[in-house]
Short mmCIF file of C-alpha atoms in Angstrom, two decimals:
data_model
loop_
_atom_site.label_atom_id
_atom_site.label_comp_id
_atom_site.label_asym_id
_atom_site.label_seq_id
_atom_site.Cartn_x
_atom_site.Cartn_y
_atom_site.Cartn_z
CA MET A 305 13.60 -28.52 28.40
CA ASN A 306 14.00 -26.53 31.62
CA MET A 307 12.96 -22.96 30.86
CA ARG A 308 13.97 -19.80 32.68
CA LYS A 309 12.34 -16.37 32.79
CA LEU A 310 14.52 -13.61 31.33
CA GLY A 311 14.55 -10.88 33.94
CA LYS A 312 11.24 -9.04 34.27
CA SER A 313 10.19 -9.96 30.74
CA GLU A 314 7.73 -12.61 29.68
CA LEU A 315 10.38 -14.39 27.63
CA MET A 316 11.03 -17.96 28.75
CA VAL A 317 14.36 -19.26 27.49
CA SER A 318 16.34 -22.46 27.79
CA GLY A 319 19.64 -22.68 29.67
CA VAL A 320 21.44 -22.66 26.31
CA SER A 321 20.79 -20.03 23.65
CA PHE A 322 22.25 -19.68 20.15
CA GLY A 323 24.88 -17.03 19.48
CA CYS A 324 24.60 -16.54 15.74
CA MET A 325 27.82 -14.56 15.24
CA SER A 326 29.63 -17.86 14.61
CA LEU A 327 27.51 -18.81 11.59
CA ALA A 328 29.44 -19.20 8.36
CA ASP A 329 28.34 -17.38 5.20
CA ASP A 330 26.23 -20.32 4.07
CA GLN A 331 22.48 -19.82 4.15
CA ASN A 332 21.59 -23.48 3.69
CA ALA A 333 23.88 -24.62 6.48
CA ALA A 334 22.66 -21.83 8.75
CA THR A 335 19.03 -22.67 8.06
CA ALA A 336 19.56 -26.34 8.88
CA LEU A 337 21.50 -25.65 12.09
CA LEU A 338 19.20 -22.93 13.42
CA ASN A 339 16.08 -24.96 12.76
CA GLU A 340 17.50 -28.05 14.38
CA ALA A 341 18.32 -25.99 17.45
CA ALA A 342 14.77 -24.65 17.50
CA ASP A 343 13.36 -28.15 17.04
CA ARG A 344 15.31 -29.23 20.11
CA GLY A 345 14.01 -26.47 22.34
CA VAL A 346 16.35 -23.52 21.87
CA MET A 347 14.22 -20.38 22.08
CA LEU A 348 16.57 -17.39 21.87
CA PHE A 349 18.72 -16.59 18.83
CA ASP A 350 21.08 -13.64 19.13
CA THR A 351 22.59 -11.65 16.27
CA ALA A 352 23.65 -8.04 15.62
CA ASP A 353 23.62 -5.55 12.79
CA LEU A 354 27.42 -5.42 13.08
CA TYR A 355 27.98 -9.07 12.23
CA GLN A 356 29.02 -9.64 8.63
CA HIS A 357 27.80 -6.12 7.71
CA GLY A 358 24.21 -7.19 8.41
CA TYR A 359 24.32 -10.45 6.47
CA ASN A 360 24.16 -12.41 9.73
CA GLU A 361 20.77 -10.85 10.44
CA GLU A 362 19.65 -11.71 6.92
CA MET A 363 20.62 -15.37 7.37
CA VAL A 364 18.86 -15.60 10.73
CA GLY A 365 15.74 -13.90 9.43
CA LYS A 366 15.48 -16.14 6.39
CA ALA A 367 16.22 -19.31 8.37
CA LEU A 368 13.59 -18.64 11.04
CA GLN A 369 10.90 -16.83 9.04
CA ASP A 370 8.54 -19.83 8.95
CA ARG A 371 8.63 -20.26 12.73
CA ARG A 372 8.85 -16.61 13.75
CA GLN A 373 6.09 -16.91 16.35
CA GLN A 374 7.77 -19.87 18.06
CA VAL A 375 11.21 -18.36 18.72
CA TYR A 376 12.74 -15.20 20.13
CA ILE A 377 15.12 -13.09 18.07
CA ALA A 378 17.59 -10.76 19.74
CA THR A 379 19.76 -8.28 17.91
CA LYS A 380 21.89 -5.25 18.72
CA ALA A 381 22.60 -1.70 17.59
CA GLY A 382 24.99 1.14 18.33
CA ASN A 383 27.95 0.36 16.07
CA GLN A 384 27.55 2.21 12.78
CA TRP A 385 29.44 0.95 9.76
CA ARG A 386 31.28 3.63 7.83
CA ALA A 387 30.15 4.22 4.28
CA ASP A 388 33.40 2.86 2.87
CA GLY A 389 33.17 -0.32 4.99
CA SER A 390 36.55 0.33 6.61
CA GLY A 391 35.21 -0.07 10.13
CA TRP A 392 32.56 1.23 12.46
CA ASP A 393 31.99 4.08 14.88
CA TRP A 394 30.09 4.12 18.15
CA ASN A 395 26.75 5.91 17.78
CA PRO A 396 24.15 5.53 20.57
CA SER A 397 22.05 8.48 19.40
CA LYS A 398 18.29 8.23 19.13
CA ALA A 399 18.39 9.10 15.44
CA TYR A 400 20.78 6.29 14.66
CA ILE A 401 18.97 3.72 16.79
CA PHE A 402 15.71 4.60 15.01
CA GLN A 403 17.45 4.14 11.67
CA ALA A 404 19.19 0.94 12.72
CA VAL A 405 16.07 -0.79 13.99
CA GLU A 406 14.30 -0.34 10.67
CA GLU A 407 17.22 -1.88 8.82
CA SER A 408 17.38 -4.78 11.25
CA LEU A 409 13.64 -5.42 10.96
CA ARG A 410 13.99 -5.54 7.18
CA ARG A 411 16.96 -7.93 7.26
CA LEU A 412 15.29 -10.15 9.88
CA ARG A 413 12.04 -10.30 7.87
CA THR A 414 9.95 -9.42 10.88
CA ASP A 415 7.91 -6.52 12.20
CA TYR A 416 9.15 -6.78 15.79
CA ILE A 417 12.31 -7.73 17.68
CA ASP A 418 11.94 -9.68 20.91
CA LEU A 419 15.08 -8.30 22.57
CA TYR A 420 16.86 -5.21 21.23
CA GLN A 421 20.23 -4.53 22.83
CA LEU A 422 22.61 -1.61 22.93
CA HIS A 423 25.85 -3.10 21.59
CA GLY A 424 28.29 -1.49 24.00
CA GLY A 425 28.24 1.75 25.98
CA THR A 426 30.45 4.41 27.56
CA LEU A 427 30.01 6.94 30.35
CA ASP A 428 30.10 9.67 27.70
CA ASP A 429 26.89 8.39 26.08
CA PRO A 430 23.71 10.50 26.12
CA PHE A 431 22.00 8.05 28.49
CA GLU A 432 18.61 9.71 28.62
CA GLU A 433 18.42 10.03 24.85
CA THR A 434 19.49 6.43 24.29
CA ILE A 435 17.06 5.05 26.85
CA GLU A 436 14.26 7.19 25.42
CA ALA A 437 14.92 5.68 22.00
CA PHE A 438 14.47 2.15 23.30
CA GLU A 439 11.40 3.12 25.33
CA GLN A 440 9.76 4.72 22.30
CA LEU A 441 10.52 1.70 20.12
CA GLN A 442 8.93 -0.50 22.78
CA GLN A 443 5.84 1.70 22.93
CA ALA A 444 5.59 1.57 19.13
CA GLY A 445 5.67 -2.23 19.17
CA LYS A 446 8.83 -2.48 17.12
CA ILE A 447 10.64 -4.18 20.04
CA ARG A 448 9.22 -6.18 22.91
CA TYR A 449 12.04 -5.64 25.40
CA TYR A 450 15.47 -4.05 25.51
CA GLY A 451 18.80 -4.72 27.17
CA ILE A 452 22.50 -3.97 26.83
CA SER A 453 25.56 -5.95 25.83
CA SER A 454 28.47 -4.65 27.90
CA ILE A 455 31.29 -5.78 30.17
CA ARG A 456 31.76 -2.32 31.71
CA PRO A 457 30.55 -2.21 35.34
CA ASN A 458 30.17 1.57 35.31
CA VAL A 459 27.91 1.44 32.24
CA ILE A 460 25.92 -1.51 33.58
CA ARG A 461 25.24 0.36 36.83
CA GLU A 462 23.92 3.36 34.91
CA TYR A 463 21.42 1.28 32.95
CA VAL A 464 20.34 -0.62 36.06
CA ALA A 465 19.63 2.69 37.80
CA ARG A 466 18.09 4.62 34.91
CA SER A 467 16.31 2.20 32.59
CA GLN A 468 13.99 -0.77 32.26
CA VAL A 469 16.54 -3.16 30.75
CA VAL A 470 15.49 -6.78 31.18
CA SER A 471 18.91 -8.24 30.37
CA VAL A 472 22.64 -7.69 30.26
CA MET A 473 24.89 -9.73 27.99
CA LEU A 474 28.40 -10.08 29.38
CA GLN A 475 31.39 -12.38 29.13
CA TYR A 476 31.64 -15.00 31.87
CA SER A 477 33.60 -18.24 32.22
CA LEU A 478 35.98 -20.00 34.57
CA LEU A 479 38.74 -17.87 33.02
CA ASP A 480 36.73 -14.65 33.22
CA ARG A 481 35.03 -14.40 36.58
CA ARG A 482 35.26 -10.62 36.70
CA PRO A 483 31.45 -10.20 36.69
CA GLU A 484 31.26 -12.01 40.04
CA GLU A 485 32.90 -9.08 41.79
CA CYS A 486 30.65 -6.23 40.76
CA CYS A 487 27.87 -7.19 38.35
CA LEU A 488 26.17 -10.53 38.96
CA ASP A 489 24.75 -9.83 42.40
CA LEU A 490 23.62 -6.36 41.30
CA LEU A 491 21.75 -7.78 38.32
CA ARG A 492 20.21 -10.58 40.34
CA ARG A 493 18.97 -8.17 43.03
CA ASN A 494 17.33 -6.08 40.33
CA SER A 495 15.76 -9.06 38.52
CA ILE A 496 17.75 -8.40 35.36
CA GLY A 497 18.60 -11.48 33.32
CA VAL A 498 22.18 -12.35 32.45
CA LEU A 499 23.05 -13.63 28.99
CA ALA A 500 26.50 -15.13 29.49
CA ARG A 501 28.75 -15.34 26.46
CA GLY A 502 32.20 -16.88 26.03
CA PRO A 503 31.68 -19.83 28.42
CA VAL A 504 34.59 -21.85 26.97
CA ALA A 505 36.92 -18.83 26.72
CA ASN A 506 37.49 -19.02 22.97
CA GLY A 507 38.02 -22.77 23.27
CA LEU A 508 40.90 -22.47 25.75
CA LEU A 509 38.93 -24.43 28.35
CA VAL A 510 38.17 -27.22 25.91
CA ASN A 511 40.47 -27.96 23.01
CA LYS A 512 42.78 -25.08 22.09
CA PRO A 513 46.45 -24.87 23.10
CA ALA A 514 46.93 -22.68 26.16
CA ILE A 515 47.96 -19.06 25.67
CA ALA A 516 47.83 -16.06 27.98
CA TYR A 517 44.23 -14.88 28.29
CA LEU A 518 43.09 -11.58 29.75
CA GLY A 519 45.30 -11.29 32.84
CA HIS A 520 45.94 -15.02 33.14
CA SER A 521 49.31 -16.52 32.30
CA GLN A 522 49.64 -19.48 29.96
CA GLU A 523 50.26 -21.65 33.03
CA ALA A 524 47.03 -20.47 34.66
CA VAL A 525 45.07 -21.19 31.50
CA THR A 526 46.56 -24.69 31.42
CA ALA A 527 45.55 -25.23 35.05
CA ALA A 528 41.98 -24.14 34.33
CA ALA A 529 41.69 -26.47 31.32
CA GLN A 530 43.11 -29.33 33.37
CA ALA A 531 40.60 -28.69 36.13
CA ILE A 532 37.78 -28.78 33.60
CA ALA A 533 39.11 -32.02 32.12
CA SER A 534 39.46 -33.66 35.55
CA LEU A 535 35.73 -33.20 36.21
CA SER A 536 34.69 -34.50 32.81
CA GLY A 537 34.18 -38.05 31.64
CA GLU A 538 31.44 -40.35 30.42
CA GLN A 539 28.64 -38.30 31.94
CA ARG A 540 29.91 -34.84 31.03
CA THR A 541 32.23 -33.61 28.26
CA PRO A 542 34.76 -30.80 28.93
CA ALA A 543 32.55 -28.31 27.09
CA GLN A 544 29.58 -29.35 29.20
CA THR A 545 31.62 -28.97 32.39
CA ALA A 546 32.64 -25.46 31.33
CA LEU A 547 29.04 -24.60 30.48
CA LYS A 548 27.74 -26.06 33.73
CA PHE A 549 30.07 -23.78 35.67
CA VAL A 550 28.34 -20.82 34.01
CA ILE A 551 24.74 -22.09 33.89
CA GLN A 552 24.76 -22.95 37.59
CA GLN A 553 25.72 -19.41 38.60
CA PRO A 554 22.44 -18.17 40.15
CA ALA A 555 22.47 -14.82 38.32
CA VAL A 556 22.83 -16.39 34.86
CA THR A 557 19.64 -16.92 32.89
CA THR A 558 21.11 -18.51 29.77
CA VAL A 559 24.46 -19.22 28.19
CA MET A 560 24.89 -17.75 24.71
CA VAL A 561 26.96 -20.29 22.78
CA GLY A 562 28.50 -19.80 19.36
CA ILE A 563 27.70 -22.98 17.46
CA HIS A 564 29.33 -23.90 14.14
CA THR A 565 28.41 -27.57 13.63
CA LYS A 566 25.86 -30.26 14.41
CA GLN A 567 28.39 -31.89 16.74
CA GLN A 568 28.80 -28.69 18.71
CA LEU A 569 25.03 -28.32 18.91
CA ASP A 570 24.75 -31.85 20.31
CA ASP A 571 27.48 -31.15 22.85
CA CYS A 572 25.99 -27.85 23.98
CA LEU A 573 22.42 -29.09 24.31
CA GLY A 574 23.65 -32.20 26.09
CA VAL A 575 24.66 -29.98 28.99
CA LEU A 576 21.01 -29.63 29.95
CA ASP A 577 20.79 -33.35 30.71
CA ALA A 578 24.32 -33.77 32.09
CA PRO A 579 24.80 -34.02 35.87
CA ASP A 580 25.14 -30.72 37.68
CA LEU A 581 28.44 -29.80 39.26
CA SER A 582 28.45 -30.45 42.98
CA PRO A 583 29.39 -27.64 45.39
CA ASP A 584 32.75 -29.36 45.91
CA GLU A 585 33.34 -29.52 42.16
CA ILE A 586 32.51 -25.84 41.75
CA SER A 587 34.91 -25.03 44.57
CA ALA A 588 37.63 -27.10 42.91
CA LEU A 589 37.20 -25.20 39.66
CA GLN A 590 37.27 -21.85 41.43
CA ALA A 591 40.45 -22.86 43.25
CA ALA A 592 42.19 -23.88 40.03
CA VAL A 593 42.57 -20.33 38.73
CA PRO A 594 42.30 -16.97 40.51
CA ALA A 595 39.36 -14.70 39.85
CA LEU A 596 40.34 -11.44 38.15
CA ARG A 597 38.97 -7.96 38.74
CA TYR A 598 37.98 -5.37 36.18
CA GLU A 599 40.87 -2.92 35.98
CA MET A 600 39.03 -0.39 33.82
CA HIS A 601 35.51 1.04 33.61
CA ARG A 602 34.86 0.37 37.28
#
């Protein structure tokens, strides 16, 4: 499997990584699916303490405990569940990050996290304190590297300028090309890896009925799905065409795909052997739907 270096880290990942948020509350099914993905070359498995009140981390940790040295586990912190479980509050403080990492380590059944990510961010955050927390965790050996998960250009720019993040996770697809305008080139110039999530736009590019999406009308979403379908066929499924559009973007290191079933796993991993999109095909996809701009958090 073609491997790619994640930013300035030593982590080598495949073009497709496993977004674990989509796992159902079934440990046996999760164990089988995650291990098959690992058997077939997937290296990076991403979860978060927010997902399923931490149970997602527990499932991932239990499923991968026997092959911990052969895979990379990524998780996130910053969203603190309220005591009554009614929701969560944003908390990027050092004290909370130190508390959260210990709980994640316990749930993941490991003594280190390969990639620890801040799960959001605002311009009101105590940047120096937050960055210091991640740096100290790295020095202590509790995490190997750190990054952020954010779609806010203003927050991304702050972490690029101030920190040693090796990655940024952001949403990117044919229907959400906003990162092209202000983030992808910046991250590439600074050798920061991009973990692209949402490559099929909640299924709208593949198999779900068209609805308005972000700033796109229902008609625009239909046009995008039709463009994807027109470039698919025996050699490439619609999902693979949508993923190729993302994977072939030079700034993208890996596509983080939410996988529910064995069939979806087959489809997603098949993209690595499917023919690349030609420059003309990429241009046709780009012409099918206009690229949007971030209206907030610029």
